[in-house]
């Protein structure tokens, strides 16, 4: 079965991490963010993936290739204008020489999950559904769009940002769907269509079902705090992943050609060619890319430091994201969910905090 993955968005909330690369191509721990989804799809029996691209499609292709290393085959389609979640699906069907097929999977491209997609596909078949959504519970239902279902899983309706008195469920859509071809007929061609707002409501009572997976790990990686949560959860093993499985008994995975004179505290991952000088501490919860230089006395904790970054002597990186080739001056402090953009230089002794975002041309 094929899966269409929506990857056309600009990822604005994750800027400047996504200023130069589309979100799915940005590194998460030790591989592109999309790699986690491809590994999950392959584990659930998906053999072919169609990337529905818009923003920077070439960078996407470069990061993911033909899919061989993930155990599946990837093809790419690119919208000239964003067509929305429904329009992108219809466009992908039109672009493929043999269409999407009679039954297929559709996923939002920015979820990290281990939910039971194979079980959802099986349930979809048994129910004879037109469309089956996967649902996951949330702790605070008031700020989400909620889905009401019957005991046998038929979707009864949607509650968008409900009033507290209306809340009678904690289930939200996980952004993974199994669809019959007939759903494509409900999407008008050539214009932007939201599948959530325009198609699902039309299908209520017409074969729209949902499967709730209360045990699954699920996270939408849309914001810096959720990118850091994803990093922490992969490192701690809260979500099953190939990246997490690489950690040794100390909770460490250290790439080739690293020079480590300082202290490493697990769980942490270091890419190839990193240097950690004497007196520096990396971890816990540190994900370093390739060729990261950590100078004497610096400390990196609960943070993502991408390829080619330099962290100056005595600097402190805590709960922060450093995009590729960022350089942090000596004794600077970068913390509190701040994001330093690609190649940005932070002055010695500077304090960057409170969710600040530093762009290259600021
Ligand atoms: P923000 O700009 O930060 O909201 O992020 P985003 O661009 O990823 O948008 P959002 O989180 O709303 O999108 C959910 C998923 O759908 C992401 O994987 C997007 O790439 C994808 N997506 C959203 N709109 C489109 C579209 O018009 N076309 C395609 N192909 N994908 C889309």
Coordinates of C-alpha atoms and ligand atoms in Angstrom, one line a residue:
X1 CA 0.0 0.0 0.0
X2 CA 1.1 3.6 -0.7
X3 CA 1.3 6.4 1.8
X4 CA 1.1 10.1 0.8
X5 CA 3.0 12.3 3.2
X6 CA 2.2 16.0 3.3
X7 CA 5.4 17.9 3.5
X8 CA 4.5 21.1 1.7
X9 CA 4.4 23.5 4.7
X10 CA 7.0 26.1 5.4
X11 CA 7.3 25.2 9.0
X12 CA 7.1 28.8 10.1
X13 CA 6.8 28.1 13.8
X14 CA 10.2 26.3 13.8
X15 CA 12.1 29.2 12.1
X16 CA 14.9 29.9 12.0
X17 CA 15.7 26.2 12.3
X18 CA 13.6 25.7 9.1
X19 CA 14.7 28.9 7.3
X20 CA 17.0 27.1 4.9
X21 CA 15.7 23.5 5.0
X22 CA 12.2 22.1 4.9
X23 CA 11.1 20.7 8.3
X24 CA 11.3 17.0 7.3
X25 CA 14.9 17.4 6.2
X26 CA 16.0 19.1 9.4
X27 CA 18.1 16.8 11.6
X28 CA 16.5 15.4 14.7
X29 CA 19.1 13.7 16.9
X30 CA 21.1 11.9 14.2
X31 CA 18.9 11.8 11.0
X32 CA 16.4 13.9 9.1
X33 CA 13.1 14.3 10.9
X34 CA 11.3 12.5 8.2
X35 CA 13.5 9.4 8.7
X36 CA 11.5 8.5 11.8
X37 CA 8.3 8.6 9.9
X38 CA 9.7 6.5 7.1
X39 CA 11.0 3.9 9.6
X40 CA 7.6 3.8 11.3
X41 CA 5.8 3.4 7.9
X42 CA 8.1 0.6 6.8
X43 CA 7.6 -1.2 10.1
X44 CA 3.8 -1.0 9.5
X45 CA 4.1 -2.6 6.0
X46 CA 4.2 0.5 3.8
X47 CA 6.4 -0.1 0.7
X48 CA 5.9 3.1 -1.3
X49 CA 5.7 6.7 -0.2
X50 CA 4.7 9.8 -2.1
X51 CA 6.1 13.0 -0.7
X52 CA 3.6 15.8 -1.4
X53 CA 6.1 18.7 -1.5
X54 CA 5.8 22.5 -1.9
X55 CA 8.5 24.4 0.1
X56 CA 12.1 23.6 -1.0
X57 CA 11.4 20.2 -2.8
X58 CA 15.0 19.8 -3.9
X59 CA 16.3 19.9 -0.4
X60 CA 13.8 17.3 0.5
X61 CA 15.0 15.0 -2.3
X62 CA 18.6 15.5 -1.4
X63 CA 17.9 14.6 2.3
X64 CA 15.8 11.5 1.6
X65 CA 16.8 10.2 -1.8
X66 CA 14.8 7.3 -3.3
X67 CA 14.0 5.8 0.1
X68 CA 16.2 2.7 -0.3
X69 CA 18.0 3.3 2.9
X70 CA 14.7 3.4 4.8
X71 CA 13.5 0.1 3.2
X72 CA 10.8 1.7 0.9
X73 CA 10.5 3.5 -2.3
X74 CA 9.9 7.3 -2.4
X75 CA 8.5 9.4 -5.2
X76 CA 8.0 13.2 -5.1
X77 CA 5.3 15.5 -6.4
X78 CA 5.5 19.3 -6.1
X79 CA 2.7 21.8 -5.9
X80 CA 3.3 25.2 -7.5
X81 CA 1.0 26.8 -4.9
X82 CA 0.1 25.2 -1.6
X83 CA -3.1 23.3 -2.1
X84 CA -4.0 22.5 1.5
X85 CA -4.2 19.0 3.0
X86 CA -7.0 17.8 0.7
X87 CA -5.8 19.6 -2.5
X88 CA -2.4 18.1 -2.0
X89 CA -3.8 14.6 -1.9
X90 CA -5.8 15.1 -5.1
X91 CA -2.9 16.7 -6.8
X92 CA -0.6 13.7 -5.9
X93 CA -3.2 11.3 -7.4
X94 CA -3.3 13.3 -10.6
X95 CA 0.5 13.5 -10.9
X96 CA 1.3 9.8 -10.4
X97 CA 1.1 7.8 -13.7
X98 CA -1.0 5.1 -12.1
X99 CA -2.7 7.3 -9.4
X100 CA -2.7 6.6 -5.7
X101 CA -4.6 3.3 -6.0
X102 CA -7.8 2.0 -4.5
X103 CA -6.8 2.3 -0.9
X104 CA -4.0 4.4 0.6
X105 CA -2.6 6.0 3.7
X106 CA -2.2 9.7 4.2
X107 CA -0.1 11.3 6.9
X108 CA 0.9 14.8 8.1
X109 CA 4.6 15.0 7.7
X110 CA 5.5 16.3 11.1
X111 CA 4.4 13.7 13.5
X112 CA 6.6 11.5 15.6
X113 CA 4.7 8.4 16.5
X114 CA 4.8 4.6 17.0
X115 CA 1.0 4.2 16.7
X116 CA -0.3 0.9 15.3
X117 CA -0.9 1.9 11.7
X118 CA -1.0 -1.8 10.5
X119 CA -3.9 -2.3 13.1
X120 CA -5.7 0.8 11.8
X121 CA -5.4 -0.5 8.2
X122 CA -6.8 -3.9 9.3
X123 CA -9.7 -2.2 11.2
X124 CA -10.5 0.0 8.2
X125 CA -10.8 -3.1 6.0
X126 CA -13.0 -4.9 8.5
X127 CA -15.3 -1.9 8.9
X128 CA -15.6 -1.4 5.1
X129 CA -14.9 2.3 5.9
X130 CA -14.4 5.1 3.4
X131 CA -11.9 6.8 5.7
X132 CA -10.4 5.9 9.0
X133 CA -8.7 8.4 11.2
X134 CA -6.2 7.5 14.0
X135 CA -6.9 9.2 17.3
X136 CA -4.7 9.8 20.3
X137 CA -5.6 11.2 23.7
X138 CA -4.4 14.6 25.0
X139 CA -4.1 15.8 28.5
X140 CA -5.6 19.3 27.9
X141 CA -8.5 18.8 25.4
X142 CA -9.5 22.5 25.5
X143 CA -6.9 23.7 23.0
X144 CA -7.4 21.1 20.4
X145 CA -9.9 20.0 17.8
X146 CA -11.6 17.0 19.3
X147 CA -13.2 14.0 17.6
X148 CA -16.4 12.3 19.0
X149 CA -16.8 8.6 18.2
X150 CA -19.4 5.9 18.9
X151 CA -18.5 2.6 20.7
X152 CA -17.8 0.9 17.4
X153 CA -15.6 3.8 16.2
X154 CA -17.9 5.6 13.9
X155 CA -17.1 9.3 13.9
X156 CA -20.1 11.3 15.3
X157 CA -18.6 14.8 14.9
X158 CA -15.9 17.3 15.5
X159 CA -15.5 19.9 18.2
X160 CA -13.1 22.7 17.3
X161 CA -11.6 24.5 20.3
X162 CA -14.6 23.6 22.4
X163 CA -16.1 25.4 25.4
X164 CA -15.2 23.5 28.6
X165 CA -18.9 22.5 29.1
X166 CA -18.9 20.8 25.7
X167 CA -15.8 18.6 26.3
X168 CA -16.8 14.9 26.5
X169 CA -13.8 13.3 24.9
X170 CA -10.0 13.7 25.0
X171 CA -9.3 12.3 21.5
X172 CA -7.7 14.3 18.7
X173 CA -6.7 13.3 15.2
X174 CA -3.2 12.0 15.0
X175 CA -2.8 13.1 11.4
X176 CA -2.7 9.5 9.9
X177 CA -5.5 8.3 7.8
X178 CA -6.5 5.2 5.7
X179 CA -8.6 6.2 2.8
X180 CA -10.6 4.7 -0.1
X181 CA -10.2 6.2 -3.5
X182 CA -13.8 7.4 -3.4
X183 CA -12.7 10.2 -0.9
X184 CA -10.8 11.9 -3.8
X185 CA -14.1 12.6 -5.5
X186 CA -15.0 14.9 -2.6
X187 CA -12.0 17.1 -3.3
X188 CA -12.6 19.7 -5.9
X189 CA -9.5 19.8 -8.2
X190 CA -7.3 22.8 -8.8
X191 CA -8.0 24.7 -5.6
X192 CA -6.8 24.7 -2.0
X193 CA -8.9 22.3 0.1
X194 CA -8.6 21.4 3.7
X195 CA -9.4 17.8 4.3
X196 CA -10.0 18.4 8.0
X197 CA -12.5 21.3 7.5
X198 CA -14.1 20.4 4.1
X199 CA -14.0 16.7 3.7
X200 CA -14.3 15.0 7.0
X201 CA -17.5 16.8 8.0
X202 CA -19.1 15.7 4.7
X203 CA -18.2 12.1 5.5
X204 CA -19.8 11.9 8.9
X205 CA -22.4 9.2 8.7
X206 CA -21.0 8.1 5.3
X207 CA -18.4 5.6 6.4
X208 CA -16.0 7.8 8.4
X209 CA -14.5 5.8 11.3
X210 CA -11.7 6.3 13.8
X211 CA -9.3 4.0 15.7
X212 CA -8.2 5.4 19.1
X213 CA -4.7 4.3 20.2
X214 CA -4.3 5.2 23.9
X215 CA -1.0 3.5 24.3
X216 CA 0.8 5.1 21.4
X217 CA 3.6 7.7 21.6
X218 CA 2.5 10.7 19.5
X219 CA 3.9 14.2 19.1
X220 CA 3.4 16.9 16.5
X221 CA 6.8 18.5 16.0
X222 CA 5.6 22.0 15.1
X223 CA 7.3 24.2 17.6
X224 CA 10.8 24.6 19.2
X225 CA 9.5 23.1 22.6
X226 CA 8.1 20.1 20.8
X227 CA 11.3 19.7 18.7
X228 CA 13.2 19.6 22.0
X229 CA 10.7 17.2 23.5
X230 CA 11.1 14.9 20.5
X231 CA 14.9 15.1 21.0
X232 CA 14.5 14.2 24.7
X233 CA 12.0 11.4 24.1
X234 CA 14.2 9.8 21.4
X235 CA 17.2 10.0 23.7
X236 CA 15.3 8.6 26.7
X237 CA 13.6 5.8 24.7
X238 CA 10.1 7.1 25.4
X239 CA 9.5 6.6 21.7
X240 CA 10.9 3.6 20.0
X241 CA 13.4 4.6 17.3
X242 CA 16.5 3.4 15.5
X243 CA 18.3 6.5 16.7
X244 CA 17.4 5.7 20.3
X245 CA 18.4 2.1 19.9
X246 CA 21.9 3.1 19.1
X247 CA 22.6 4.3 22.7
X248 CA 24.9 2.1 24.7
X249 CA 24.5 1.1 28.4
X250 CA 25.7 4.6 29.5
X251 CA 23.1 6.1 27.2
X252 CA 25.7 7.4 24.7
X253 CA 26.2 7.1 21.0
X254 CA 29.4 8.8 19.9
X255 CA 30.2 9.1 16.1
X256 CA 33.5 8.3 14.3
X257 CA 36.5 10.5 14.7
X258 CA 35.5 12.4 17.8
X259 CA 38.0 13.7 20.3
X260 CA 36.5 13.6 23.8
X261 CA 38.5 15.2 26.6
X262 CA 35.6 16.5 28.6
X263 CA 32.7 14.7 30.2
X264 CA 29.8 13.1 28.4
X265 CA 26.6 12.4 30.4
X266 CA 23.9 10.1 28.9
X267 CA 21.5 10.1 27.3
X268 CA 23.3 12.0 24.6
X269 CA 24.3 11.5 21.0
X270 CA 27.3 13.0 19.2
X271 CA 27.8 12.8 15.5
X272 CA 31.0 12.3 13.6
X273 CA 34.1 14.4 14.1
X274 CA 33.0 16.3 17.3
X275 CA 35.5 17.6 19.8
X276 CA 34.7 18.1 23.5
X277 CA 37.5 19.9 25.2
X278 CA 38.7 19.2 28.8
X279 CA 36.4 20.7 31.4
X280 CA 33.4 20.8 29.1
X281 CA 30.3 18.8 29.8
X282 CA 27.9 17.4 27.2
X283 CA 24.6 16.0 28.4
X284 CA 22.4 14.8 29.8
X285 CA 19.9 15.2 26.9
X286 CA 22.3 16.6 24.4
X287 CA 22.0 15.8 20.7
X288 CA 25.1 17.0 18.8
X289 CA 25.4 16.8 15.0
X290 CA 28.6 16.2 13.0
X291 CA 31.8 18.3 13.5
X292 CA 30.5 20.2 16.6
X293 CA 33.3 21.9 18.6
X294 CA 32.7 22.3 22.4
X295 CA 35.4 24.4 24.0
X296 CA 36.8 24.2 27.5
X297 CA 34.4 24.6 30.4
X298 CA 31.3 24.8 28.1
X299 CA 28.1 23.0 29.1
X300 CA 25.4 21.6 26.9
X301 CA 22.3 20.1 28.4
X302 CA 18.8 19.2 27.1
X303 CA 19.6 20.8 23.8
X304 CA 20.1 20.2 20.1
X305 CA 23.3 21.4 18.5
X306 CA 23.3 20.8 14.8
X307 CA 26.2 20.2 12.4
X308 CA 29.3 22.4 12.4
X309 CA 28.3 24.5 15.4
X310 CA 31.0 25.9 17.8
X311 CA 30.3 26.4 21.5
X312 CA 32.9 28.7 23.0
X313 CA 34.7 28.3 26.2
X314 CA 32.5 28.5 29.3
X315 CA 29.3 28.9 27.3
X316 CA 26.1 27.4 28.6
X317 CA 23.5 25.8 26.3
X318 CA 20.4 24.7 28.1
X319 CA 17.0 23.9 26.6
X320 CA 18.0 25.5 23.3
X321 CA 18.4 24.7 19.6
X322 CA 21.5 25.7 17.6
X323 CA 21.0 25.5 13.8
X324 CA 23.9 24.4 11.6
X325 CA 27.1 26.3 11.8
X326 CA 26.0 28.6 14.6
X327 CA 28.9 29.9 16.7
X328 CA 28.4 30.8 20.4
X329 CA 30.9 33.1 21.9
X330 CA 32.8 32.4 25.2
X331 CA 30.7 32.6 28.4
X332 CA 27.5 33.2 26.4
X333 CA 24.3 31.7 27.7
X334 CA 21.6 30.3 25.4
X335 CA 18.6 28.8 27.1
X336 CA 14.8 28.9 27.6
X337 CA 13.7 27.4 24.3
X338 CA 15.7 29.9 22.2
X339 CA 16.6 29.0 18.6
X340 CA 19.8 30.3 17.1
X341 CA 19.6 30.3 13.3
X342 CA 22.1 28.9 10.7
X343 CA 25.5 30.5 10.8
X344 CA 24.5 33.1 13.5
X345 CA 27.2 34.2 15.8
X346 CA 26.3 35.0 19.4
X347 CA 28.7 37.5 21.0
X348 CA 30.9 36.4 23.9
X349 CA 29.1 36.9 27.3
X350 CA 25.6 37.4 25.6
X351 CA 22.5 36.0 27.2
X352 CA 19.8 34.6 24.8
X353 CA 16.7 33.4 26.5
X354 CA 12.9 33.6 26.7
X355 CA 12.3 31.8 23.4
X356 CA 14.3 34.3 21.4
X357 CA 14.9 33.4 17.8
X358 CA 18.1 34.7 16.2
X359 CA 18.1 35.0 12.4
X360 CA 21.2 35.3 10.2
X361 CA 20.4 38.8 9.1
X362 CA 19.2 40.2 12.4
Ligands
LIG1 P1 3.7 26.0 10.4 O1 4.1 26.9 9.2 O2 4.7 26.2 11.5 O3 2.3 26.0 10.8 O4 4.1 24.5 9.9 P2 3.6 23.7 8.7 O5 4.0 24.4 7.5 O6 4.2 22.3 8.8 O7 2.0 23.6 8.8 P3 1.1 22.6 9.6 O8 1.7 22.1 10.8 O9 -0.2 23.2 9.6 O10 1.0 21.4 8.5 C1 0.8 20.0 8.9 C2 1.4 19.2 7.8 O11 0.8 19.4 6.5 C3 2.9 19.5 7.6 O12 3.6 18.3 7.4 C4 2.9 20.4 6.3 O13 4.1 20.2 5.6 C5 1.7 19.8 5.5 N1 1.0 20.8 4.7 C6 0.3 21.9 5.2 N2 -0.2 22.5 4.1 C7 0.2 21.9 3.0 C8 -0.1 22.1 1.6 O14 -0.7 23.0 1.1 N3 0.5 21.2 0.7 C9 1.2 20.1 1.1 N4 1.7 19.3 0.2 N5 1.5 19.9 2.4 C10 0.9 20.8 3.4

